[in-house]
CSV table of C-alpha atoms (C1' of nucleotides) in Angstrom, one decimal:
chain,number,residue,atom,x,y,z
A,1,MET,CA,-0.1,-0.1,0.0
A,2,SER,CA,1.3,3.2,-1.0
A,3,PRO,CA,2.1,5.7,2.2
A,4,GLU,CA,-0.5,8.2,1.1
A,5,ASP,CA,-3.2,5.3,0.9
A,6,ALA,CA,-2.0,4.1,4.3
A,7,LEU,CA,-2.3,7.5,5.4
A,8,ARG,CA,-5.4,8.1,4.2
A,9,GLU,CA,-6.8,5.5,5.3
A,10,ALA,CA,-5.9,6.0,9.2
A,11,ILE,CA,-7.4,9.1,8.7
A,12,VAL,CA,-10.6,8.6,7.5
A,13,SER,CA,-11.0,5.3,9.9
A,14,GLY,CA,-10.9,7.5,12.4
A,15,ARG,CA,-7.6,6.3,13.7
A,16,LEU,CA,-6.0,9.3,14.1
A,17,LEU,CA,-7.9,11.8,15.7
A,18,PRO,CA,-9.0,15.1,14.1
A,19,ASN,CA,-6.5,18.2,15.0
A,20,GLN,CA,-3.8,15.4,15.7
A,21,ARG,CA,-0.5,16.3,15.0
A,22,LEU,CA,1.6,14.2,12.4
A,23,VAL,CA,5.3,14.6,12.9
A,24,GLU,CA,7.3,13.4,9.6
A,25,ALA,CA,9.6,11.4,11.5
A,26,ASP,CA,6.8,9.6,13.1
A,27,LEU,CA,5.2,8.6,9.8
A,28,THR,CA,8.6,7.6,8.3
A,29,ARG,CA,8.5,4.5,11.1
A,30,THR,CA,4.9,3.8,11.2
A,31,LEU,CA,4.9,3.7,7.5
A,32,GLY,CA,8.0,2.2,6.6
A,33,VAL,CA,9.2,4.8,4.2
A,34,GLY,CA,11.3,7.6,3.8
A,35,ARG,CA,10.6,11.2,4.6
A,36,SER,CA,10.2,12.5,0.8
A,37,ALA,CA,7.0,10.0,0.6
A,38,VAL,CA,5.8,11.5,3.4
A,39,ARG,CA,5.8,14.7,2.8
A,40,ALA,CA,4.7,14.0,-0.6
A,41,ALA,CA,1.8,11.9,0.7
A,42,LEU,CA,0.8,14.8,3.2
A,43,ALA,CA,1.1,17.5,0.3
A,44,ARG,CA,-1.7,15.4,-1.6
A,45,LEU,CA,-3.5,15.0,1.5
A,46,GLU,CA,-3.8,18.4,2.2
A,47,HIS,CA,-5.2,19.2,-1.4
A,48,GLU,CA,-7.7,16.9,-0.8
A,49,GLY,CA,-8.7,18.9,2.4
A,50,LEU,CA,-8.0,15.7,4.9
A,51,VAL,CA,-4.8,17.5,6.8
A,52,GLU,CA,-4.2,21.0,7.2
A,53,HIS,CA,-0.7,22.3,6.5
A,54,GLU,CA,1.1,25.2,8.1
A,55,ARG,CA,4.5,26.2,7.3
A,56,ASN,CA,7.4,25.3,9.6
A,57,ARG,CA,4.6,24.4,11.9
A,58,GLY,CA,3.6,20.7,10.2
A,59,ALA,CA,0.6,19.0,9.4
A,60,ARG,CA,-2.4,17.8,11.7
A,61,VAL,CA,-5.6,15.8,11.0
A,62,ARG,CA,-8.3,18.5,9.6
A,63,LEU,CA,-11.4,18.4,11.7
A,64,VAL,CA,-14.5,19.2,9.2
A,65,GLU,CA,-17.2,20.4,11.5
A,66,GLU,CA,-21.0,20.5,10.6
A,67,ARG,CA,-21.1,23.8,9.1
A,68,GLU,CA,-18.6,23.0,6.6
A,69,ALA,CA,-19.8,19.3,5.9
A,70,VAL,CA,-23.0,20.8,4.7
A,71,GLU,CA,-21.4,22.9,2.6
A,72,ILE,CA,-19.7,19.8,0.8
A,73,LEU,CA,-22.6,18.1,0.5
A,74,GLU,CA,-24.5,21.0,-1.3
A,75,ALA,CA,-21.2,21.1,-3.6
A,76,ARG,CA,-21.7,17.5,-4.0
A,77,ALA,CA,-25.2,17.6,-5.1
A,78,ALA,CA,-24.6,20.2,-7.5
A,79,LEU,CA,-22.0,17.9,-8.8
A,80,GLU,CA,-24.2,14.7,-8.9
A,81,ALA,CA,-27.0,16.2,-10.3
A,82,LEU,CA,-24.7,17.4,-13.1
A,83,ALA,CA,-24.0,13.7,-13.2
A,84,ALA,CA,-27.4,12.6,-13.3
A,85,ARG,CA,-28.4,14.4,-16.3
A,86,HIS,CA,-25.5,13.4,-18.2
A,87,ALA,CA,-26.4,9.6,-16.7
A,88,ALA,CA,-29.5,10.3,-18.0
A,89,THR,CA,-29.0,11.0,-21.7
A,90,ARG,CA,-26.0,8.4,-21.9
A,91,ALA,CA,-27.6,5.2,-20.0
A,92,GLY,CA,-27.7,2.1,-22.4
A,93,GLU,CA,-30.1,-0.6,-21.9
A,94,ALA,CA,-27.4,-2.8,-20.0
A,95,ASP,CA,-26.4,0.5,-17.3
A,96,ILE,CA,-30.2,0.3,-16.6
A,97,ALA,CA,-30.3,-3.1,-16.0
A,98,ASP,CA,-27.5,-2.9,-13.5
A,99,LEU,CA,-29.0,0.1,-11.8
A,100,ARG,CA,-32.4,-2.1,-11.4
A,101,ARG,CA,-30.1,-5.1,-9.9
A,102,ILE,CA,-28.6,-2.6,-7.4
A,103,LEU,CA,-31.4,-1.3,-6.4
A,104,SER,CA,-33.4,-4.6,-5.8
A,105,GLU,CA,-30.0,-5.8,-4.0
A,106,MET,CA,-30.7,-2.9,-1.7
A,107,ARG,CA,-34.5,-3.6,-1.2
A,108,CYS,CA,-33.3,-7.1,-0.1
A,109,LEU,CA,-30.7,-5.5,2.6
A,110,LEU,CA,-33.2,-3.5,4.0
A,111,ASP,CA,-35.9,-6.4,4.1
A,112,ARG,CA,-32.9,-8.3,6.2
A,113,GLY,CA,-32.3,-5.2,8.3
A,114,ASP,CA,-28.8,-4.6,7.5
A,115,LEU,CA,-28.8,-1.3,7.4
A,116,LEU,CA,-24.9,-0.8,7.0
A,117,SER,CA,-25.0,-3.0,4.2
A,118,ALA,CA,-27.4,-1.1,2.7
A,119,SER,CA,-25.7,1.9,2.9
A,120,ASP,CA,-22.6,0.5,1.3
A,121,GLN,CA,-25.1,-0.2,-1.7
A,122,ASN,CA,-26.3,3.1,-1.6
A,123,ALA,CA,-22.3,4.4,-2.4
A,124,VAL,CA,-22.4,1.5,-5.0
A,125,LEU,CA,-25.7,2.9,-7.2
A,126,HIS,CA,-23.8,6.6,-6.7
A,127,GLU,CA,-20.5,5.5,-7.9
A,128,ARG,CA,-22.6,3.6,-10.9
A,129,LEU,CA,-24.1,6.6,-11.8
A,130,LEU,CA,-21.1,8.7,-12.1
A,131,GLU,CA,-19.7,5.9,-14.3
A,132,ILE,CA,-22.3,6.0,-16.4
A,133,ALA,CA,-22.4,9.9,-16.9
A,134,GLY,CA,-18.9,9.5,-18.2
A,135,HIS,CA,-18.3,13.4,-16.3
A,136,ALA,CA,-14.7,12.7,-15.5
A,137,THR,CA,-13.8,16.2,-14.0
A,138,ALA,CA,-17.5,15.7,-11.9
A,139,GLY,CA,-16.2,12.3,-10.9
A,140,ARG,CA,-12.7,13.5,-10.0
A,141,LEU,CA,-14.1,16.3,-7.6
A,142,ILE,CA,-17.2,14.7,-6.1
A,143,SER,CA,-14.6,11.8,-4.9
A,144,THR,CA,-12.4,13.9,-3.0
A,145,LEU,CA,-15.6,15.7,-1.6
A,146,LYS,CA,-16.5,12.5,-0.7
A,147,SER,CA,-13.4,11.4,1.3
A,148,GLN,CA,-14.0,14.7,3.3
A,149,LEU,CA,-16.8,13.6,4.2
A,150,VAL,CA,-16.3,9.7,5.5
A,151,ARG,CA,-16.6,10.7,8.9
A,152,PHE,CA,-20.4,11.6,8.7
A,153,GLN,CA,-21.1,8.9,6.1
A,154,TYR,CA,-23.2,6.3,8.6
A,155,ARG,CA,-24.7,9.2,10.6
A,156,THR,CA,-28.1,9.5,9.0
A,157,ILE,CA,-28.9,5.8,8.4
A,158,LEU,CA,-30.1,5.5,12.3
A,159,VAL,CA,-32.6,8.6,11.6
A,160,PRO,CA,-35.9,6.7,12.0
A,161,GLY,CA,-37.6,6.1,8.5
A,162,ARG,CA,-34.6,7.4,6.5
A,163,SER,CA,-33.8,4.4,5.1
A,164,GLU,CA,-36.9,3.8,3.6
A,165,ARG,CA,-37.3,7.1,2.2
A,166,SER,CA,-33.6,7.1,0.8
A,167,PHE,CA,-34.8,3.7,-0.8
A,168,ALA,CA,-37.7,6.1,-2.6
A,169,GLU,CA,-35.6,8.8,-3.5
A,170,HIS,CA,-33.1,6.3,-5.5
A,171,GLY,CA,-35.7,4.5,-7.5
A,172,ARG,CA,-37.1,7.8,-8.1
A,173,ILE,CA,-33.4,8.8,-9.6
A,174,VAL,CA,-33.2,5.6,-11.6
A,175,ASP,CA,-36.5,5.9,-13.1
A,176,ALA,CA,-35.7,9.3,-14.1
A,177,VAL,CA,-32.4,8.3,-15.6
A,178,ALA,CA,-34.2,4.8,-17.5
A,179,ALA,CA,-36.5,7.2,-19.0
A,180,GLY,CA,-33.9,9.1,-20.6
A,181,ASP,CA,-35.4,12.1,-18.7
A,182,PRO,CA,-32.1,14.8,-17.7
A,183,ASP,CA,-34.6,17.3,-16.2
A,184,ALA,CA,-36.1,14.5,-13.8
A,185,ALA,CA,-33.1,12.9,-13.2
A,186,GLU,CA,-31.1,15.8,-11.8
A,187,ALA,CA,-34.3,17.4,-9.8
A,188,ALA,CA,-34.5,13.8,-8.3
A,189,MET,CA,-30.4,13.8,-7.2
A,190,GLN,CA,-30.9,17.6,-6.2
A,191,THR,CA,-33.8,16.6,-3.9
A,192,HIS,CA,-32.1,13.2,-2.9
A,193,LEU,CA,-29.2,14.9,-1.2
A,194,SER,CA,-30.6,17.9,0.3
A,195,HIS,CA,-32.8,15.3,1.8
A,196,VAL,CA,-29.3,13.7,2.9
A,197,ALA,CA,-27.9,17.3,4.4
A,198,GLU,CA,-31.2,17.8,6.3
A,199,ALA,CA,-30.8,14.1,8.0
A,200,LEU,CA,-27.5,15.0,8.4
A,201,ARG,CA,-28.3,18.3,10.4
A,202,GLY,CA,-30.9,16.7,12.2
A,203,ALA,CA,-28.8,13.6,13.6
A,204,GLU,CA,-25.9,16.3,14.3
A,205,SER,CA,-28.1,18.7,16.4
A,206,ARG,CA,-28.9,16.0,19.0
B,1,MET,CA,7.0,34.8,-5.2
B,2,SER,CA,6.8,31.1,-4.1
B,3,PRO,CA,7.6,28.9,-7.2
B,4,GLU,CA,4.4,27.1,-7.4
B,5,ASP,CA,2.7,30.5,-8.0
B,6,ALA,CA,5.5,31.5,-10.5
B,7,LEU,CA,5.2,28.2,-12.6
B,8,ARG,CA,1.2,28.4,-12.1
B,9,GLU,CA,1.8,32.1,-13.8
B,10,ALA,CA,4.0,30.9,-16.4
B,11,ILE,CA,1.7,27.7,-17.6
B,12,VAL,CA,-1.8,29.7,-17.4
B,13,SER,CA,0.1,32.8,-19.1
B,14,GLY,CA,0.7,30.8,-22.0
B,15,ARG,CA,4.5,31.2,-21.7
B,16,LEU,CA,4.7,27.5,-21.2
B,17,LEU,CA,3.1,25.3,-24.3
B,18,PRO,CA,1.0,22.9,-23.7
B,19,ASN,CA,2.5,19.4,-23.7
B,20,GLN,CA,6.0,21.0,-23.0
B,21,ARG,CA,8.1,19.1,-20.7
B,22,LEU,CA,8.9,20.4,-17.1
B,23,VAL,CA,12.5,19.1,-16.6
B,24,GLU,CA,13.5,19.6,-13.1
B,25,ALA,CA,16.7,20.6,-13.5
B,26,ASP,CA,15.9,23.9,-15.9
B,27,LEU,CA,13.2,24.8,-13.6
B,28,THR,CA,15.6,24.9,-10.8
B,29,ARG,CA,17.7,27.4,-12.6
B,30,THR,CA,15.0,29.5,-13.9
B,31,LEU,CA,13.0,29.6,-10.9
B,32,GLY,CA,15.9,29.9,-8.7
B,33,VAL,CA,15.1,27.5,-5.8
B,34,GLY,CA,16.1,24.1,-5.1
B,35,ARG,CA,15.0,20.8,-6.7
B,36,SER,CA,12.6,19.9,-3.4
B,37,ALA,CA,10.7,23.0,-4.0
B,38,VAL,CA,10.1,22.4,-7.6
B,39,ARG,CA,9.1,18.9,-7.0
B,40,ALA,CA,6.4,19.9,-4.6
B,41,ALA,CA,5.1,23.0,-6.8
B,42,LEU,CA,5.1,20.2,-9.5
B,43,ALA,CA,3.2,17.7,-7.2
B,44,ARG,CA,0.5,20.3,-6.5
B,45,LEU,CA,0.0,21.8,-9.8
B,46,GLU,CA,-0.6,18.2,-10.7
B,47,HIS,CA,-3.5,18.2,-8.1
B,48,GLU,CA,-4.9,21.1,-9.6
B,49,GLY,CA,-5.3,19.9,-13.0
B,50,LEU,CA,-2.3,22.4,-14.8
B,51,VAL,CA,0.5,19.4,-15.1
B,52,GLU,CA,0.6,16.1,-16.0
B,53,HIS,CA,2.9,13.6,-14.4
B,54,GLU,CA,4.2,9.9,-15.4
B,55,ARG,CA,6.5,8.0,-12.9
B,56,ASN,CA,10.2,7.8,-13.8
B,57,ARG,CA,9.1,10.5,-17.1
B,58,GLY,CA,8.6,13.7,-15.8
B,59,ALA,CA,5.8,16.6,-15.7
B,60,ARG,CA,4.9,18.2,-18.9
B,61,VAL,CA,2.2,20.9,-19.3
B,62,ARG,CA,-1.0,19.7,-19.5
B,63,LEU,CA,-3.2,20.0,-22.7
B,64,VAL,CA,-7.1,20.8,-21.9
B,65,GLU,CA,-9.0,20.1,-25.2
B,66,GLU,CA,-12.1,21.1,-26.3
B,67,ARG,CA,-14.1,18.3,-24.7
B,68,GLU,CA,-12.7,18.6,-21.3
B,69,ALA,CA,-12.9,22.5,-21.3
B,70,VAL,CA,-16.9,21.8,-21.9
B,71,GLU,CA,-16.7,19.4,-19.0
B,72,ILE,CA,-14.9,21.7,-16.8
B,73,LEU,CA,-17.3,24.5,-17.4
B,74,GLU,CA,-20.3,22.4,-16.8
B,75,ALA,CA,-19.1,21.6,-13.3
B,76,ARG,CA,-18.3,25.4,-12.7
B,77,ALA,CA,-21.7,26.4,-13.7
B,78,ALA,CA,-23.3,23.9,-11.2
B,79,LEU,CA,-21.0,25.1,-8.3
B,80,GLU,CA,-21.4,28.9,-9.5
B,81,ALA,CA,-25.2,28.7,-9.9
B,82,LEU,CA,-25.3,27.3,-6.3
B,83,ALA,CA,-23.0,29.9,-5.1
B,84,ALA,CA,-25.4,32.6,-6.9
B,85,ARG,CA,-28.1,30.9,-4.8
B,86,HIS,CA,-26.5,31.4,-1.5
B,87,ALA,CA,-25.4,35.3,-2.7
B,88,ALA,CA,-29.0,35.8,-3.0
B,89,THR,CA,-29.9,35.1,0.6
B,90,ARG,CA,-27.0,36.5,1.7
B,91,ALA,CA,-26.3,39.9,-0.2
B,92,GLY,CA,-26.7,43.1,2.1
B,93,GLU,CA,-27.7,46.7,1.2
B,94,ALA,CA,-23.6,47.3,0.5
B,95,ASP,CA,-23.0,43.9,-1.2
B,96,ILE,CA,-25.8,44.5,-4.1
B,97,ALA,CA,-24.3,48.7,-4.4
B,98,ASP,CA,-21.1,46.9,-5.3
B,99,LEU,CA,-22.9,44.6,-7.9
B,100,ARG,CA,-24.4,47.5,-9.6
B,101,ARG,CA,-21.3,49.2,-9.3
B,102,ILE,CA,-19.4,46.3,-11.1
B,103,LEU,CA,-22.1,46.0,-13.6
B,104,SER,CA,-22.2,50.2,-14.4
B,105,GLU,CA,-18.3,49.9,-14.8
B,106,MET,CA,-18.8,47.0,-17.5
B,107,ARG,CA,-21.5,49.0,-19.3
B,108,CYS,CA,-18.9,52.1,-19.6
B,109,LEU,CA,-16.3,49.3,-20.9
B,110,LEU,CA,-18.7,48.1,-23.6
B,111,ASP,CA,-19.8,51.3,-25.0
B,112,ARG,CA,-16.0,52.1,-25.1
B,113,GLY,CA,-15.5,49.0,-27.2
B,114,ASP,CA,-12.8,47.8,-24.7
B,115,LEU,CA,-13.6,44.1,-24.7
B,116,LEU,CA,-10.7,42.8,-22.7
B,117,SER,CA,-11.3,44.8,-20.1
B,118,ALA,CA,-15.1,44.3,-19.9
B,119,SER,CA,-13.9,40.7,-19.7
B,120,ASP,CA,-11.7,41.4,-16.8
B,121,GLN,CA,-14.5,43.1,-15.1
B,122,ASN,CA,-16.7,40.0,-16.0
B,123,ALA,CA,-14.5,38.2,-13.7
B,124,VAL,CA,-14.3,40.7,-11.0
B,125,LEU,CA,-18.5,39.9,-10.7
B,126,HIS,CA,-18.1,36.5,-10.6
B,127,GLU,CA,-15.4,36.9,-7.6
B,128,ARG,CA,-17.7,39.0,-6.0
B,129,LEU,CA,-20.2,37.0,-6.2
B,130,LEU,CA,-18.5,34.0,-4.6
B,131,GLU,CA,-17.1,36.6,-1.6
B,132,ILE,CA,-21.0,37.1,-1.2
B,133,ALA,CA,-21.8,33.9,-1.5
B,134,GLY,CA,-19.6,32.8,1.6
B,135,HIS,CA,-19.3,29.4,0.3
B,136,ALA,CA,-15.7,28.6,0.8
B,137,THR,CA,-16.0,24.9,-0.4
B,138,ALA,CA,-17.7,26.0,-3.7
B,139,GLY,CA,-15.2,28.8,-3.8
B,140,ARG,CA,-12.3,26.4,-3.7
B,141,LEU,CA,-13.3,23.8,-6.4
B,142,ILE,CA,-14.4,26.9,-9.2
B,143,SER,CA,-10.8,28.6,-8.5
B,144,THR,CA,-9.0,25.4,-9.4
B,145,LEU,CA,-11.6,24.8,-12.2
B,146,LYS,CA,-11.0,28.3,-13.6
B,147,SER,CA,-7.3,28.3,-13.5
B,148,GLN,CA,-7.4,25.1,-15.9
B,149,LEU,CA,-9.8,27.2,-18.1
B,150,VAL,CA,-7.2,30.3,-18.6
B,151,ARG,CA,-6.4,29.6,-22.1
B,152,PHE,CA,-10.0,29.6,-23.1
B,153,GLN,CA,-11.0,32.7,-21.4
B,154,TYR,CA,-10.9,35.3,-23.9
B,155,ARG,CA,-12.2,33.1,-26.9
B,156,THR,CA,-15.6,33.7,-26.6
B,157,ILE,CA,-15.7,37.6,-26.2
B,158,LEU,CA,-15.0,38.0,-30.3
B,159,VAL,CA,-18.2,36.1,-30.8
B,160,PRO,CA,-20.3,38.8,-32.7
B,161,GLY,CA,-22.7,40.1,-29.7
B,162,ARG,CA,-21.7,37.8,-27.3
B,163,SER,CA,-20.8,40.8,-25.2
B,164,GLU,CA,-23.9,42.6,-25.0
B,165,ARG,CA,-25.6,39.2,-24.4
B,166,SER,CA,-23.2,38.4,-21.9
B,167,PHE,CA,-24.0,42.0,-20.1
B,168,ALA,CA,-27.4,41.1,-20.2
B,169,GLU,CA,-27.1,38.3,-18.5
B,170,HIS,CA,-25.3,39.2,-16.0
B,171,GLY,CA,-27.8,41.9,-15.2
B,172,ARG,CA,-30.4,39.2,-14.7
B,173,ILE,CA,-28.0,37.5,-12.3
B,174,VAL,CA,-27.8,40.8,-10.0
B,175,ASP,CA,-31.2,41.5,-10.4
B,176,ALA,CA,-32.0,37.8,-9.1
B,177,VAL,CA,-29.5,38.6,-6.3
B,178,ALA,CA,-30.9,41.7,-5.3
B,179,ALA,CA,-34.1,40.8,-5.2
B,180,GLY,CA,-33.3,38.2,-2.7
B,181,ASP,CA,-34.7,35.0,-5.0
B,182,PRO,CA,-32.5,32.1,-5.1
B,183,ASP,CA,-34.3,30.2,-7.7
B,184,ALA,CA,-33.9,33.0,-10.0
B,185,ALA,CA,-30.3,33.7,-9.0
B,186,GLU,CA,-29.3,29.8,-9.7
B,187,ALA,CA,-31.4,29.6,-12.9
B,188,ALA,CA,-29.8,32.9,-13.9
B,189,MET,CA,-26.3,31.8,-13.5
B,190,GLN,CA,-26.6,28.3,-15.1
B,191,THR,CA,-28.0,29.7,-18.3
B,192,HIS,CA,-25.6,32.4,-18.6
B,193,LEU,CA,-22.6,29.8,-18.1
B,194,SER,CA,-24.4,27.4,-20.5
B,195,HIS,CA,-24.3,30.4,-23.0
B,196,VAL,CA,-20.7,30.5,-22.6
B,197,ALA,CA,-20.3,26.9,-23.0
B,198,GLU,CA,-22.0,27.3,-26.3
B,199,ALA,CA,-20.2,30.5,-27.5
B,200,LEU,CA,-16.9,28.4,-26.6
B,201,ARG,CA,-18.1,25.3,-28.6
B,202,GLY,CA,-18.9,27.7,-31.8
B,203,ALA,CA,-15.6,30.0,-31.6
B,204,GLU,CA,-13.6,26.4,-31.4
B,205,SER,CA,-14.8,24.5,-34.0
B,206,ARG,CA,-14.2,27.0,-36.8
C,1,DG,C1',16.7,-2.5,-44.8
C,2,DT,C1',15.1,-4.0,-40.7
C,3,DT,C1',15.5,-5.9,-36.0
C,4,DG,C1',17.4,-6.5,-31.2
C,5,DA,C1',20.8,-6.0,-27.7
C,6,DC,C1',23.4,-3.0,-25.4
C,7,DA,C1',25.9,1.4,-23.7
C,8,DA,C1',25.9,6.0,-22.8
C,9,DG,C1',23.3,10.2,-21.7
C,10,DA,C1',19.8,12.2,-19.1
C,11,DT,C1',16.2,12.4,-15.9
C,12,DT,C1',13.7,11.6,-12.1
C,13,DG,C1',13.3,8.9,-7.0
C,14,DT,C1',15.3,8.5,-2.6
C,15,DT,C1',18.1,9.1,1.5
C,16,DG,C1',20.8,11.4,4.6
C,17,DA,C1',22.9,15.5,6.3
C,18,DC,C1',22.7,20.4,7.3
C,19,DA,C1',19.8,25.0,8.3
C,20,DA,C1',16.1,27.5,9.3
C,21,DT,C1',12.2,27.8,12.2
C,22,DC,C1',9.1,27.3,15.9
C,23,DT,C1',8.2,25.4,20.8
C,24,DT,C1',9.3,24.7,25.5
C,25,DC,C1',11.7,25.8,29.8
C,26,DG,C1',14.6,27.6,33.2
C,27,DG,C1',16.5,31.7,35.3
C,28,DG,C1',16.6,36.7,36.0
C,29,DC,C1',14.4,40.9,36.9
C,30,DT,C1',10.5,43.6,38.5
D,1,DA,C1',3.8,36.0,41.7
D,2,DG,C1',4.3,37.3,37.1
D,3,DC,C1',6.8,38.3,32.7
D,4,DC,C1',10.4,38.8,29.8
D,5,DC,C1',14.5,36.5,27.9
D,6,DG,C1',17.6,33.2,25.9
D,7,DA,C1',19.1,28.3,25.6
D,8,DA,C1',18.0,24.0,24.6
D,9,DG,C1',15.2,20.6,22.1
D,10,DA,C1',12.0,19.2,18.6
D,11,DT,C1',10.5,19.4,13.7
D,12,DT,C1',10.3,21.0,9.1
D,13,DG,C1',12.6,22.7,4.7
D,14,DT,C1',16.6,22.8,1.7
D,15,DC,C1',20.2,21.0,-0.5
D,16,DA,C1',23.4,17.8,-2.9
D,17,DA,C1',25.1,13.3,-3.3
D,18,DC,C1',23.7,8.5,-5.2
D,19,DA,C1',20.3,5.2,-7.1
D,20,DA,C1',17.0,3.3,-10.5
D,21,DT,C1',14.7,4.7,-14.2
D,22,DC,C1',13.8,6.1,-19.2
D,23,DT,C1',16.0,7.5,-23.7
D,24,DT,C1',18.7,7.8,-27.4
D,25,DG,C1',22.1,6.3,-30.2
D,26,DT,C1',25.0,2.9,-31.8
D,27,DC,C1',26.0,-1.7,-33.8
D,28,DA,C1',26.0,-6.2,-35.4
D,29,DA,C1',23.1,-10.0,-37.0
D,30,DC,C1',19.6,-11.3,-40.2
DNA sequence: GTTGACAAGATTGTTGACAATCTTCGGGCT
DNA sequence: AGCCCGAAGATTGTCAACAATCTTGTCAAC
């Protein structure tokens, strides 16, 4: 595993706490690579928004607090709506079948009460939509935004009734894409993610 | 000036041609800094999408061709539309007066036939809107997207009648923001930038 | 004439040491 | 006691040298 991936994994998994200092010498030992590699990894992670870096003061794990999480989710919504629009115009028969397959998998997991796996399948659906959209720029931006939100990704699934509503929203997105209706797909994605933001705010303020 | 800024400036100003190799040793002499600094700058610029980097093969200036430019513009449109929405709900009296001042400056420059300065003022307006929106995440993303488009930024102003239509579109955006109407502001920004994309496509295919 | 291997040159990747900077700790002064 | 100052320690920034890799040019074999 590259030092960058190892560090990212350690941060997003929560093994490293927010605001914790990341001393290069320590990371050199922990990751088993030279200091140059560590520095390069830190520089990239800074660009991804996972660490903060002050000159001559080193790097620390960046803390994304609620206000910013909402911002990031808004930006992500705007970009995923764009992607959904593209997906609606480009999806072929096989793509649509694939999306429906993922949906039924989700239905199955929900019926079993496996909320965690359902949430993962959720991510798979979004990923597949991006692939269908074929929009490299949006894809790149969304993936960096998502990595900043990992800490919040499971926070909404315990909100009562959220899973079912989320499933219904995903159904509407897939329907719009299958119908080849860009406007509907964009709108469906937009409302879906705005509901996620709402749920996040609700879950957070408790 | 930091080596990173110097390099970025050299790339976006067009002093370095697309696909031109960026040999570290040469840059060391040109920029007057050590190789470490050069490498760090190249790494960051790669993340910004301004240079391409292959392992053991060095970096070269990245060429953004039309198809990708349209993609970038679409992503930017989605994000600026979001920002415009926020600006509409947050703009105060002073902000609105400022926007109108910029508009009248633009009108003045257009009447004088100074299209280049008018285009610059255009950028000022967008910048000010972002500031009013107070959306750091969108702002960050937009600024990196913009830096990838510098090569195209003046390409549309020579399209006959484009300046006047652009001015009218900006007027509608400012009106919507002044009226505190988020939906209208978002829509106005969206149509404005989609027209820019259209003009770009038109100017390109000649 | 073309192809393949091989050596020479050029360029990047990595390591270690040194310099610059920041932080912490202790002593002297008020 | 509280505060300023300076030295020591810790940490990052930079530099130069070396190793690894790629590219180019040459030459022999077919």
